[in-house]
Amino acid sequence: MLQQDSNDDTEDVALFDAEEETANRPRKSKIRHPVASFFHLFFRVSAIVVYLLCELFSTSFIACMVTIILLLSCDFWAVKNVTGRLMVGLRWWNHIDEDGKSHWVFESRKAPPQENNTVSEAESRIFWLGLVACPALWVIFAFSALFSFRVKWLAVVTMGVVLQGANLYGYVRCKVGSRKNLTSMATSYLGKQFLRQNTGDDQTS
């Protein structure tokens, strides 16, 4: 378990109940979850479109803000709890233990031994493209609102950056693993190289 701070732990585990979604399914290019793929992009793209065009169709800032925040909230929930698990076999979440300590869990689906991979290439591309591109756009909107002195929109774009950035960070952690795992891999590799070099020196001598 990786200690991030006094009240924040992280751990990487295998995604449970994944067999229901992936049993005996080889990796294919086609989209196996069209509904999940649609809603993975629908809410986040809709929030961006509403942000760009709302002032053309409505003079009420409150109505625009509420609509965008609702779309961002729906997107956060759908991506965090549904589309990530179905499309790429990843999920992240947080729980509080009996001692009141916060634990961040990053889960990844383990493919059965007889299968090379259980993730659709097309769905993976859609997932990561939407996950990376949309937060980048919200960051651009944030700088644009700041430098154009559109102060009232800063709260809206900040919500976009925070909610979509949180999902991006969580899924990147799921994909690459914790820093503890990366450190263990590096230590193991260096150890193997050291042993191999020592073995080679002994044989030559």
mmCIF file of N, CA, C and O in Angstrom, residues 10-21 76-95 103-110 119 127-128 131 166-178:
data_model
loop_
_atom_site.group_PDB
_atom_site.id
_atom_site.type_symbol
_atom_site.label_atom_id
_atom_site.label_comp_id
_atom_site.label_asym_id
_atom_site.label_seq_id
_atom_site.Cartn_x
_atom_site.Cartn_y
_atom_site.Cartn_z
ATOM 1 N N THR A 10 -3.190 4.688 -1.218
ATOM 2 C CA THR A 10 -3.588 4.180 -2.523
ATOM 3 C C THR A 10 -3.191 2.735 -2.625
ATOM 4 O O THR A 10 -2.234 2.284 -2.014
ATOM 5 N N GLU A 11 -3.959 1.990 -3.423
ATOM 6 C CA GLU A 11 -3.625 0.616 -3.675
ATOM 7 C C GLU A 11 -4.123 0.247 -5.055
ATOM 8 O O GLU A 11 -5.081 0.802 -5.549
ATOM 9 N N ASP A 12 -3.457 -0.721 -5.689
ATOM 10 C CA ASP A 12 -3.821 -1.190 -7.012
ATOM 11 C C ASP A 12 -4.279 -2.632 -6.884
ATOM 12 O O ASP A 12 -3.563 -3.475 -6.352
ATOM 13 N N VAL A 13 -5.487 -2.926 -7.379
ATOM 14 C CA VAL A 13 -6.029 -4.264 -7.275
ATOM 15 C C VAL A 13 -6.640 -4.659 -8.606
ATOM 16 O O VAL A 13 -6.841 -3.828 -9.494
ATOM 17 N N ALA A 14 -6.937 -5.945 -8.752
ATOM 18 C CA ALA A 14 -7.582 -6.423 -9.967
ATOM 19 C C ALA A 14 -9.056 -6.054 -9.930
ATOM 20 O O ALA A 14 -9.691 -6.037 -8.881
ATOM 21 N N LEU A 15 -9.622 -5.751 -11.075
ATOM 22 C CA LEU A 15 -11.023 -5.365 -11.171
ATOM 23 C C LEU A 15 -11.894 -6.590 -10.960
ATOM 24 O O LEU A 15 -11.863 -7.530 -11.735
ATOM 25 N N PHE A 16 -12.687 -6.587 -9.886
ATOM 26 C CA PHE A 16 -13.529 -7.727 -9.610
ATOM 27 C C PHE A 16 -14.768 -7.702 -10.489
ATOM 28 O O PHE A 16 -15.169 -6.691 -11.026
ATOM 29 N N ASP A 17 -15.400 -8.864 -10.612
ATOM 30 C CA ASP A 17 -16.598 -9.034 -11.426
ATOM 31 C C ASP A 17 -16.363 -8.713 -12.892
ATOM 32 O O ASP A 17 -17.302 -8.456 -13.647
ATOM 33 N N ALA A 18 -15.105 -8.715 -13.323
ATOM 34 C CA ALA A 18 -14.836 -8.403 -14.733
ATOM 35 C C ALA A 18 -15.220 -9.550 -15.641
ATOM 36 O O ALA A 18 -15.442 -9.353 -16.833
ATOM 37 N N GLU A 19 -15.311 -10.770 -15.074
ATOM 38 C CA GLU A 19 -15.601 -11.917 -15.922
ATOM 39 C C GLU A 19 -16.962 -11.797 -16.590
ATOM 40 O O GLU A 19 -17.191 -12.351 -17.665
ATOM 41 N N GLU A 20 -17.886 -11.084 -15.952
ATOM 42 C CA GLU A 20 -19.213 -10.927 -16.525
ATOM 43 C C GLU A 20 -19.153 -10.189 -17.862
ATOM 44 O O GLU A 20 -19.998 -10.385 -18.722
ATOM 45 N N GLU A 21 -18.152 -9.334 -18.017
ATOM 46 C CA GLU A 21 -18.065 -8.511 -19.220
ATOM 47 C C GLU A 21 -17.144 -9.098 -20.277
ATOM 48 O O GLU A 21 -17.272 -8.789 -21.459
ATOM 49 N N PHE A 76 -18.959 12.997 -15.153
ATOM 50 C CA PHE A 76 -18.056 12.494 -14.120
ATOM 51 C C PHE A 76 -18.533 11.148 -13.600
ATOM 52 O O PHE A 76 -17.755 10.202 -13.473
ATOM 53 N N TRP A 77 -19.813 11.038 -13.304
ATOM 54 C CA TRP A 77 -20.350 9.787 -12.772
ATOM 55 C C TRP A 77 -20.270 8.668 -13.811
ATOM 56 O O TRP A 77 -19.855 7.542 -13.501
ATOM 57 N N ALA A 78 -20.681 8.971 -15.052
ATOM 58 C CA ALA A 78 -20.708 7.936 -16.088
ATOM 59 C C ALA A 78 -19.306 7.417 -16.401
ATOM 60 O O ALA A 78 -19.084 6.204 -16.506
ATOM 61 N N VAL A 79 -18.348 8.326 -16.542
ATOM 62 C CA VAL A 79 -16.986 7.912 -16.885
ATOM 63 C C VAL A 79 -16.335 7.174 -15.719
ATOM 64 O O VAL A 79 -15.670 6.152 -15.907
ATOM 65 N N LYS A 80 -16.530 7.667 -14.521
ATOM 66 C CA LYS A 80 -15.896 7.059 -13.350
ATOM 67 C C LYS A 80 -16.453 5.675 -13.042
ATOM 68 O O LYS A 80 -15.710 4.761 -12.683
ATOM 69 N N ASN A 81 -17.766 5.501 -13.178
ATOM 70 C CA ASN A 81 -18.406 4.283 -12.705
ATOM 71 C C ASN A 81 -18.812 3.295 -13.788
ATOM 72 O O ASN A 81 -19.041 2.122 -13.481
ATOM 73 N N VAL A 82 -18.938 3.750 -15.037
ATOM 74 C CA VAL A 82 -19.479 2.870 -16.075
ATOM 75 C C VAL A 82 -18.530 2.700 -17.259
ATOM 76 O O VAL A 82 -18.063 1.593 -17.537
ATOM 77 N N THR A 83 -18.251 3.801 -17.960
ATOM 78 C CA THR A 83 -17.565 3.651 -19.244
ATOM 79 C C THR A 83 -16.128 3.164 -19.098
ATOM 80 O O THR A 83 -15.636 2.410 -19.939
ATOM 81 N N GLY A 84 -15.444 3.584 -18.039
ATOM 82 C CA GLY A 84 -14.073 3.115 -17.851
ATOM 83 C C GLY A 84 -13.998 1.617 -17.634
ATOM 84 O O GLY A 84 -13.123 0.935 -18.168
ATOM 85 N N ARG A 85 -14.937 1.079 -16.852
ATOM 86 C CA ARG A 85 -14.948 -0.357 -16.578
ATOM 87 C C ARG A 85 -15.299 -1.155 -17.821
ATOM 88 O O ARG A 85 -14.681 -2.191 -18.103
ATOM 89 N N LEU A 86 -16.285 -0.680 -18.599
ATOM 90 C CA LEU A 86 -16.734 -1.429 -19.769
ATOM 91 C C LEU A 86 -15.779 -1.299 -20.948
ATOM 92 O O LEU A 86 -15.511 -2.273 -21.655
ATOM 93 N N MET A 87 -15.258 -0.083 -21.179
ATOM 94 C CA MET A 87 -14.510 0.170 -22.401
ATOM 95 C C MET A 87 -13.047 -0.212 -22.307
ATOM 96 O O MET A 87 -12.453 -0.677 -23.288
ATOM 97 N N VAL A 88 -12.422 -0.003 -21.156
ATOM 98 C CA VAL A 88 -10.982 -0.291 -21.031
ATOM 99 C C VAL A 88 -10.643 -1.151 -19.822
ATOM 100 O O VAL A 88 -9.471 -1.415 -19.555
ATOM 101 N N GLY A 89 -11.645 -1.592 -19.069
ATOM 102 C CA GLY A 89 -11.374 -2.467 -17.936
ATOM 103 C C GLY A 89 -10.645 -1.797 -16.790
ATOM 104 O O GLY A 89 -9.848 -2.425 -16.093
ATOM 105 N N LEU A 90 -10.914 -0.511 -16.568
ATOM 106 C CA LEU A 90 -10.266 0.238 -15.484
ATOM 107 C C LEU A 90 -11.323 0.903 -14.611
ATOM 108 O O LEU A 90 -12.410 1.237 -15.076
ATOM 109 N N ARG A 91 -10.982 1.084 -13.337
ATOM 110 C CA ARG A 91 -11.888 1.794 -12.438
ATOM 111 C C ARG A 91 -11.097 2.306 -11.237
ATOM 112 O O ARG A 91 -10.164 1.652 -10.777
ATOM 113 N N TRP A 92 -11.475 3.483 -10.752
ATOM 114 C CA TRP A 92 -10.846 4.033 -9.552
ATOM 115 C C TRP A 92 -11.942 4.513 -8.611
ATOM 116 O O TRP A 92 -13.012 4.919 -9.030
ATOM 117 N N TRP A 93 -11.650 4.439 -7.326
ATOM 118 C CA TRP A 93 -12.635 4.858 -6.346
ATOM 119 C C TRP A 93 -11.945 5.098 -5.017
ATOM 120 O O TRP A 93 -10.756 4.832 -4.863
ATOM 121 N N ASN A 94 -12.720 5.614 -4.067
ATOM 122 C CA ASN A 94 -12.197 5.959 -2.749
ATOM 123 C C ASN A 94 -13.104 5.402 -1.672
ATOM 124 O O ASN A 94 -14.327 5.360 -1.844
ATOM 125 N N HIS A 95 -12.511 4.951 -0.573
ATOM 126 C CA HIS A 95 -13.329 4.520 0.556
ATOM 127 C C HIS A 95 -12.640 4.913 1.858
ATOM 128 O O HIS A 95 -11.422 5.090 1.909
ATOM 129 N N HIS A 103 -8.701 5.850 1.542
ATOM 130 C CA HIS A 103 -7.954 4.944 0.683
ATOM 131 C C HIS A 103 -8.405 5.133 -0.764
ATOM 132 O O HIS A 103 -9.588 5.020 -1.069
ATOM 133 N N TRP A 104 -7.449 5.420 -1.642
ATOM 134 C CA TRP A 104 -7.730 5.515 -3.073
ATOM 135 C C TRP A 104 -7.353 4.187 -3.712
ATOM 136 O O TRP A 104 -6.228 3.704 -3.574
ATOM 137 N N VAL A 105 -8.298 3.584 -4.424
ATOM 138 C CA VAL A 105 -8.094 2.270 -5.038
ATOM 139 C C VAL A 105 -8.140 2.427 -6.553
ATOM 140 O O VAL A 105 -9.071 3.017 -7.103
ATOM 141 N N PHE A 106 -7.133 1.894 -7.229
ATOM 142 C CA PHE A 106 -7.059 1.946 -8.686
ATOM 143 C C PHE A 106 -7.094 0.507 -9.208
ATOM 144 O O PHE A 106 -6.174 -0.256 -8.976
ATOM 145 N N GLU A 107 -8.174 0.162 -9.903
ATOM 146 C CA GLU A 107 -8.410 -1.208 -10.328
ATOM 147 C C GLU A 107 -8.170 -1.370 -11.825
ATOM 148 O O GLU A 107 -8.479 -0.475 -12.616
ATOM 149 N N SER A 108 -7.642 -2.515 -12.200
ATOM 150 C CA SER A 108 -7.465 -2.845 -13.614
ATOM 151 C C SER A 108 -7.887 -4.282 -13.839
ATOM 152 O O SER A 108 -7.596 -5.160 -13.036
ATOM 153 N N ARG A 109 -8.585 -4.506 -14.934
ATOM 154 C CA ARG A 109 -9.080 -5.834 -15.265
ATOM 155 C C ARG A 109 -7.925 -6.747 -15.655
ATOM 156 O O ARG A 109 -7.052 -6.374 -16.438
ATOM 157 N N LYS A 110 -7.911 -7.941 -15.103
ATOM 158 C CA LYS A 110 -6.908 -8.933 -15.438
ATOM 159 C C LYS A 110 -7.467 -9.866 -16.501
ATOM 160 O O LYS A 110 -8.470 -10.541 -16.283
ATOM 161 N N VAL A 119 -9.704 -5.925 -24.324
ATOM 162 C CA VAL A 119 -10.158 -4.561 -24.581
ATOM 163 C C VAL A 119 -10.248 -4.325 -26.079
ATOM 164 O O VAL A 119 -9.321 -4.648 -26.820
ATOM 165 N N PHE A 127 -12.157 6.021 -25.795
ATOM 166 C CA PHE A 127 -12.088 6.337 -24.374
ATOM 167 C C PHE A 127 -10.968 7.315 -24.078
ATOM 168 O O PHE A 127 -11.182 8.359 -23.450
ATOM 169 N N TRP A 128 -9.752 6.992 -24.521
ATOM 170 C CA TRP A 128 -8.604 7.828 -24.177
ATOM 171 C C TRP A 128 -8.615 9.165 -24.913
ATOM 172 O O TRP A 128 -8.175 10.177 -24.372
ATOM 173 N N LEU A 131 -11.069 11.218 -23.010
ATOM 174 C CA LEU A 131 -10.593 11.469 -21.653
ATOM 175 C C LEU A 131 -9.507 12.533 -21.613
ATOM 176 O O LEU A 131 -9.414 13.303 -20.658
ATOM 177 N N ALA A 166 -9.978 15.056 -12.752
ATOM 178 C CA ALA A 166 -9.949 13.989 -11.745
ATOM 179 C C ALA A 166 -10.078 12.622 -12.400
ATOM 180 O O ALA A 166 -9.358 11.670 -12.050
ATOM 181 N N ASN A 167 -10.991 12.507 -13.354
ATOM 182 C CA ASN A 167 -11.128 11.232 -14.064
ATOM 183 C C ASN A 167 -9.872 10.907 -14.861
ATOM 184 O O ASN A 167 -9.438 9.746 -14.913
ATOM 185 N N LEU A 168 -9.285 11.916 -15.490
ATOM 186 C CA LEU A 168 -8.059 11.683 -16.247
ATOM 187 C C LEU A 168 -6.946 11.174 -15.345
ATOM 188 O O LEU A 168 -6.268 10.186 -15.656
ATOM 189 N N TYR A 169 -6.758 11.829 -14.206
ATOM 190 C CA TYR A 169 -5.716 11.412 -13.270
ATOM 191 C C TYR A 169 -5.977 9.992 -12.760
ATOM 192 O O TYR A 169 -5.067 9.159 -12.706
ATOM 193 N N GLY A 170 -7.238 9.717 -12.391
ATOM 194 C CA GLY A 170 -7.559 8.402 -11.860
ATOM 195 C C GLY A 170 -7.296 7.290 -12.851
ATOM 196 O O GLY A 170 -6.713 6.249 -12.505
ATOM 197 N N TYR A 171 -7.672 7.494 -14.100
ATOM 198 C CA TYR A 171 -7.488 6.435 -15.099
ATOM 199 C C TYR A 171 -6.039 6.312 -15.545
ATOM 200 O O TYR A 171 -5.588 5.217 -15.907
ATOM 201 N N VAL A 172 -5.303 7.396 -15.544
ATOM 202 C CA VAL A 172 -3.870 7.288 -15.816
ATOM 203 C C VAL A 172 -3.187 6.468 -14.727
ATOM 204 O O VAL A 172 -2.337 5.616 -14.993
ATOM 205 N N ARG A 173 -3.572 6.700 -13.464
ATOM 206 C CA ARG A 173 -3.026 5.904 -12.366
ATOM 207 C C ARG A 173 -3.397 4.436 -12.517
ATOM 208 O O ARG A 173 -2.593 3.537 -12.235
ATOM 209 N N CYS A 174 -4.644 4.162 -12.947
ATOM 210 C CA CYS A 174 -5.049 2.784 -13.188
ATOM 211 C C CYS A 174 -4.207 2.151 -14.294
ATOM 212 O O CYS A 174 -3.831 0.976 -14.210
ATOM 213 N N LYS A 175 -3.920 2.927 -15.321
ATOM 214 C CA LYS A 175 -3.211 2.401 -16.490
ATOM 215 C C LYS A 175 -1.756 2.103 -16.197
ATOM 216 O O LYS A 175 -1.233 1.044 -16.565
ATOM 217 N N VAL A 176 -1.072 3.009 -15.558
ATOM 218 C CA VAL A 176 0.368 2.853 -15.347
ATOM 219 C C VAL A 176 0.690 2.202 -14.016
ATOM 220 O O VAL A 176 1.831 1.788 -13.794
ATOM 221 N N GLY A 177 -0.279 2.106 -13.103
ATOM 222 C CA GLY A 177 -0.018 1.522 -11.805
ATOM 223 C C GLY A 177 0.512 2.561 -10.834
ATOM 224 O O GLY A 177 0.832 3.691 -11.187
ATOM 225 N N SER A 178 0.612 2.183 -9.589
ATOM 226 C CA SER A 178 1.083 3.105 -8.567
ATOM 227 C C SER A 178 2.576 3.311 -8.663
ATOM 228 O O SER A 178 3.299 2.520 -9.252
#
